[in-house]
Amino acid sequence: MPWMPPLWVREVLSDGGLLRERMLQRLPFGKVAQLAQIVRAGQQNGSVNPDIEPRLLFISTLAMTMMPLATAGIWRQLPGMQSIDNSVLIRHVTALLAHGLAVQPTTHPE
């Protein structure tokens, strides 16, 4: 749904957006809170980065997935950016979400 990110920015994030109130009424806040609890539990057992703020994870994930798509018409006009297609964008965002800027250890077959 390529129309969704620009619509989200224009009608939900922007002041005066016509869909903001409707979206706020329909967001699954219980699920967002549950995600934060799961992340907090992962932090307590050492499996999730302790520097992550669980309450911001949903909005951070939303920003990392929606903003590049919503603004693609702008940044694809910049020098050197035209060749970035959605497959490159998906790989990039997935890597950031899964590993941040850390280099993943390579595995060597034995």
PDB file of C-alpha atoms in Angstrom:
ATOM      1  CA  MET A   1       0.000   0.000   0.000  1.00  0.00           C
ATOM      2  CA  PRO A   2       2.377   2.738  -1.208  1.00  0.00           C
ATOM      3  CA  TRP A   3      -0.238   5.411  -0.501  1.00  0.00           C
ATOM      4  CA  MET A   4      -0.350   4.603   3.228  1.00  0.00           C
ATOM      5  CA  PRO A   5       2.897   6.243   4.523  1.00  0.00           C
ATOM      6  CA  PRO A   6       2.290   9.663   2.883  1.00  0.00           C
ATOM      7  CA  LEU A   7      -1.333   9.569   4.035  1.00  0.00           C
ATOM      8  CA  TRP A   8      -0.220   8.709   7.576  1.00  0.00           C
ATOM      9  CA  VAL A   9       2.212  11.637   7.688  1.00  0.00           C
ATOM     10  CA  ARG A  10      -0.259  14.102   6.184  1.00  0.00           C
ATOM     11  CA  GLU A  11      -3.416  13.060   8.003  1.00  0.00           C
ATOM     12  CA  VAL A  12      -2.218  11.563  11.296  1.00  0.00           C
ATOM     13  CA  LEU A  13       1.150  13.086  12.193  1.00  0.00           C
ATOM     14  CA  SER A  14       0.621  16.614  10.898  1.00  0.00           C
ATOM     15  CA  ASP A  15      -1.209  19.122  13.078  1.00  0.00           C
ATOM     16  CA  GLY A  16      -4.756  19.424  11.849  1.00  0.00           C
ATOM     17  CA  GLY A  17      -4.690  16.019  10.171  1.00  0.00           C
ATOM     18  CA  LEU A  18      -8.221  14.766   9.654  1.00  0.00           C
ATOM     19  CA  LEU A  19      -7.517  11.153  10.585  1.00  0.00           C
ATOM     20  CA  ARG A  20      -5.559  11.714  13.791  1.00  0.00           C
ATOM     21  CA  GLU A  21      -8.460  11.356  16.223  1.00  0.00           C
ATOM     22  CA  ARG A  22      -9.871   8.340  14.387  1.00  0.00           C
ATOM     23  CA  MET A  23      -6.493   6.608  14.408  1.00  0.00           C
ATOM     24  CA  LEU A  24      -5.948   7.350  18.092  1.00  0.00           C
ATOM     25  CA  GLN A  25      -9.321   5.789  18.831  1.00  0.00           C
ATOM     26  CA  ARG A  26      -8.393   2.659  16.885  1.00  0.00           C
ATOM     27  CA  LEU A  27      -4.766   2.055  17.807  1.00  0.00           C
ATOM     28  CA  PRO A  28      -4.399  -1.153  19.816  1.00  0.00           C
ATOM     29  CA  PHE A  29      -2.923   0.481  22.912  1.00  0.00           C
ATOM     30  CA  GLY A  30      -3.282  -2.776  24.846  1.00  0.00           C
ATOM     31  CA  LYS A  31      -1.054  -4.537  22.307  1.00  0.00           C
ATOM     32  CA  VAL A  32       1.450  -1.665  22.386  1.00  0.00           C
ATOM     33  CA  ALA A  33       1.600  -1.936  26.190  1.00  0.00           C
ATOM     34  CA  GLN A  34       1.955  -5.709  25.903  1.00  0.00           C
ATOM     35  CA  LEU A  35       4.897  -5.255  23.513  1.00  0.00           C
ATOM     36  CA  ALA A  36       6.539  -2.915  26.037  1.00  0.00           C
ATOM     37  CA  GLN A  37       6.050  -5.509  28.792  1.00  0.00           C
ATOM     38  CA  ILE A  38       7.606  -8.238  26.638  1.00  0.00           C
ATOM     39  CA  VAL A  39      10.605  -6.022  25.862  1.00  0.00           C
ATOM     40  CA  ARG A  40      10.967  -5.126  29.550  1.00  0.00           C
ATOM     41  CA  ALA A  41      10.934  -8.837  30.445  1.00  0.00           C
ATOM     42  CA  GLY A  42      13.594  -9.438  27.777  1.00  0.00           C
ATOM     43  CA  GLN A  43      15.717  -6.705  29.302  1.00  0.00           C
ATOM     44  CA  GLN A  44      15.374  -8.276  32.734  1.00  0.00           C
ATOM     45  CA  ASN A  45      16.496 -11.676  31.458  1.00  0.00           C
ATOM     46  CA  GLY A  46      19.357 -10.166  29.450  1.00  0.00           C
ATOM     47  CA  SER A  47      18.068 -10.977  25.956  1.00  0.00           C
ATOM     48  CA  VAL A  48      17.126  -7.392  24.972  1.00  0.00           C
ATOM     49  CA  ASN A  49      19.356  -4.340  24.927  1.00  0.00           C
ATOM     50  CA  PRO A  50      18.889  -2.538  28.263  1.00  0.00           C
ATOM     51  CA  ASP A  51      19.241   0.852  26.549  1.00  0.00           C
ATOM     52  CA  ILE A  52      15.989   0.353  24.627  1.00  0.00           C
ATOM     53  CA  GLU A  53      13.061   2.267  26.108  1.00  0.00           C
ATOM     54  CA  PRO A  54      10.185  -0.247  25.876  1.00  0.00           C
ATOM     55  CA  ARG A  55       7.501   2.458  25.800  1.00  0.00           C
ATOM     56  CA  LEU A  56       9.101   4.027  22.703  1.00  0.00           C
ATOM     57  CA  LEU A  57       9.594   0.816  20.727  1.00  0.00           C
ATOM     58  CA  PHE A  58       6.265   0.952  18.885  1.00  0.00           C
ATOM     59  CA  ILE A  59       6.646   4.575  17.793  1.00  0.00           C
ATOM     60  CA  SER A  60      10.302   4.029  16.852  1.00  0.00           C
ATOM     61  CA  THR A  61       9.408   1.008  14.741  1.00  0.00           C
ATOM     62  CA  LEU A  62       6.566   2.913  13.121  1.00  0.00           C
ATOM     63  CA  ALA A  63       8.906   5.801  12.312  1.00  0.00           C
ATOM     64  CA  MET A  64      11.589   3.532  10.862  1.00  0.00           C
ATOM     65  CA  THR A  65       9.106   1.781   8.607  1.00  0.00           C
ATOM     66  CA  MET A  66       6.794   4.614   7.563  1.00  0.00           C
ATOM     67  CA  MET A  67       9.045   7.679   7.290  1.00  0.00           C
ATOM     68  CA  PRO A  68      11.424   6.396   4.582  1.00  0.00           C
ATOM     69  CA  LEU A  69       8.448   5.376   2.450  1.00  0.00           C
ATOM     70  CA  ALA A  70       6.525   8.587   3.112  1.00  0.00           C
ATOM     71  CA  THR A  71       9.505  10.736   2.148  1.00  0.00           C
ATOM     72  CA  ALA A  72      10.848   8.607  -0.729  1.00  0.00           C
ATOM     73  CA  GLY A  73       9.688  11.147  -3.303  1.00  0.00           C
ATOM     74  CA  ILE A  74      12.028  13.677  -1.715  1.00  0.00           C
ATOM     75  CA  TRP A  75      15.172  11.704  -0.905  1.00  0.00           C
ATOM     76  CA  ARG A  76      15.091   9.743  -4.186  1.00  0.00           C
ATOM     77  CA  GLN A  77      15.717  13.077  -5.945  1.00  0.00           C
ATOM     78  CA  LEU A  78      19.041  13.525  -4.123  1.00  0.00           C
ATOM     79  CA  PRO A  79      22.291  12.625  -5.889  1.00  0.00           C
ATOM     80  CA  GLY A  80      23.170   8.952  -5.501  1.00  0.00           C
ATOM     81  CA  MET A  81      19.797   7.979  -4.022  1.00  0.00           C
ATOM     82  CA  GLN A  82      17.821   7.185  -7.201  1.00  0.00           C
ATOM     83  CA  SER A  83      18.901   3.544  -7.277  1.00  0.00           C
ATOM     84  CA  ILE A  84      17.502   2.768  -3.820  1.00  0.00           C
ATOM     85  CA  ASP A  85      14.402   0.711  -4.433  1.00  0.00           C
ATOM     86  CA  ASN A  86      11.998  -0.813  -1.928  1.00  0.00           C
ATOM     87  CA  SER A  87      14.011  -4.052  -1.642  1.00  0.00           C
ATOM     88  CA  VAL A  88      17.076  -2.045  -0.520  1.00  0.00           C
ATOM     89  CA  LEU A  89      14.889  -0.049   1.867  1.00  0.00           C
ATOM     90  CA  ILE A  90      13.383  -3.220   3.346  1.00  0.00           C
ATOM     91  CA  ARG A  91      16.825  -4.771   3.879  1.00  0.00           C
ATOM     92  CA  HIS A  92      18.111  -1.569   5.496  1.00  0.00           C
ATOM     93  CA  VAL A  93      15.185  -1.078   7.884  1.00  0.00           C
ATOM     94  CA  THR A  94      15.134  -4.770   8.824  1.00  0.00           C
ATOM     95  CA  ALA A  95      18.859  -4.670   9.622  1.00  0.00           C
ATOM     96  CA  LEU A  96      18.454  -1.529  11.719  1.00  0.00           C
ATOM     97  CA  LEU A  97      15.512  -2.977  13.620  1.00  0.00           C
ATOM     98  CA  ALA A  98      17.187  -6.323  14.195  1.00  0.00           C
ATOM     99  CA  HIS A  99      20.769  -5.267  14.880  1.00  0.00           C
ATOM    100  CA  GLY A 100      21.140  -1.482  14.992  1.00  0.00           C
ATOM    101  CA  LEU A 101      24.572  -0.407  13.804  1.00  0.00           C
ATOM    102  CA  ALA A 102      26.339  -3.416  15.308  1.00  0.00           C
ATOM    103  CA  VAL A 103      28.229  -5.657  12.905  1.00  0.00           C
ATOM    104  CA  GLN A 104      26.886  -9.167  13.064  1.00  0.00           C
ATOM    105  CA  PRO A 105      29.475 -11.879  13.700  1.00  0.00           C
ATOM    106  CA  THR A 106      30.146 -14.049  10.699  1.00  0.00           C
ATOM    107  CA  THR A 107      29.725 -17.749  11.064  1.00  0.00           C
ATOM    108  CA  HIS A 108      32.332 -20.000   9.550  1.00  0.00           C
ATOM    109  CA  PRO A 109      31.267 -23.483   8.525  1.00  0.00           C
ATOM    110  CA  GLU A 110      33.492 -26.102  10.057  1.00  0.00           C
TER     111      GLU A 110
END
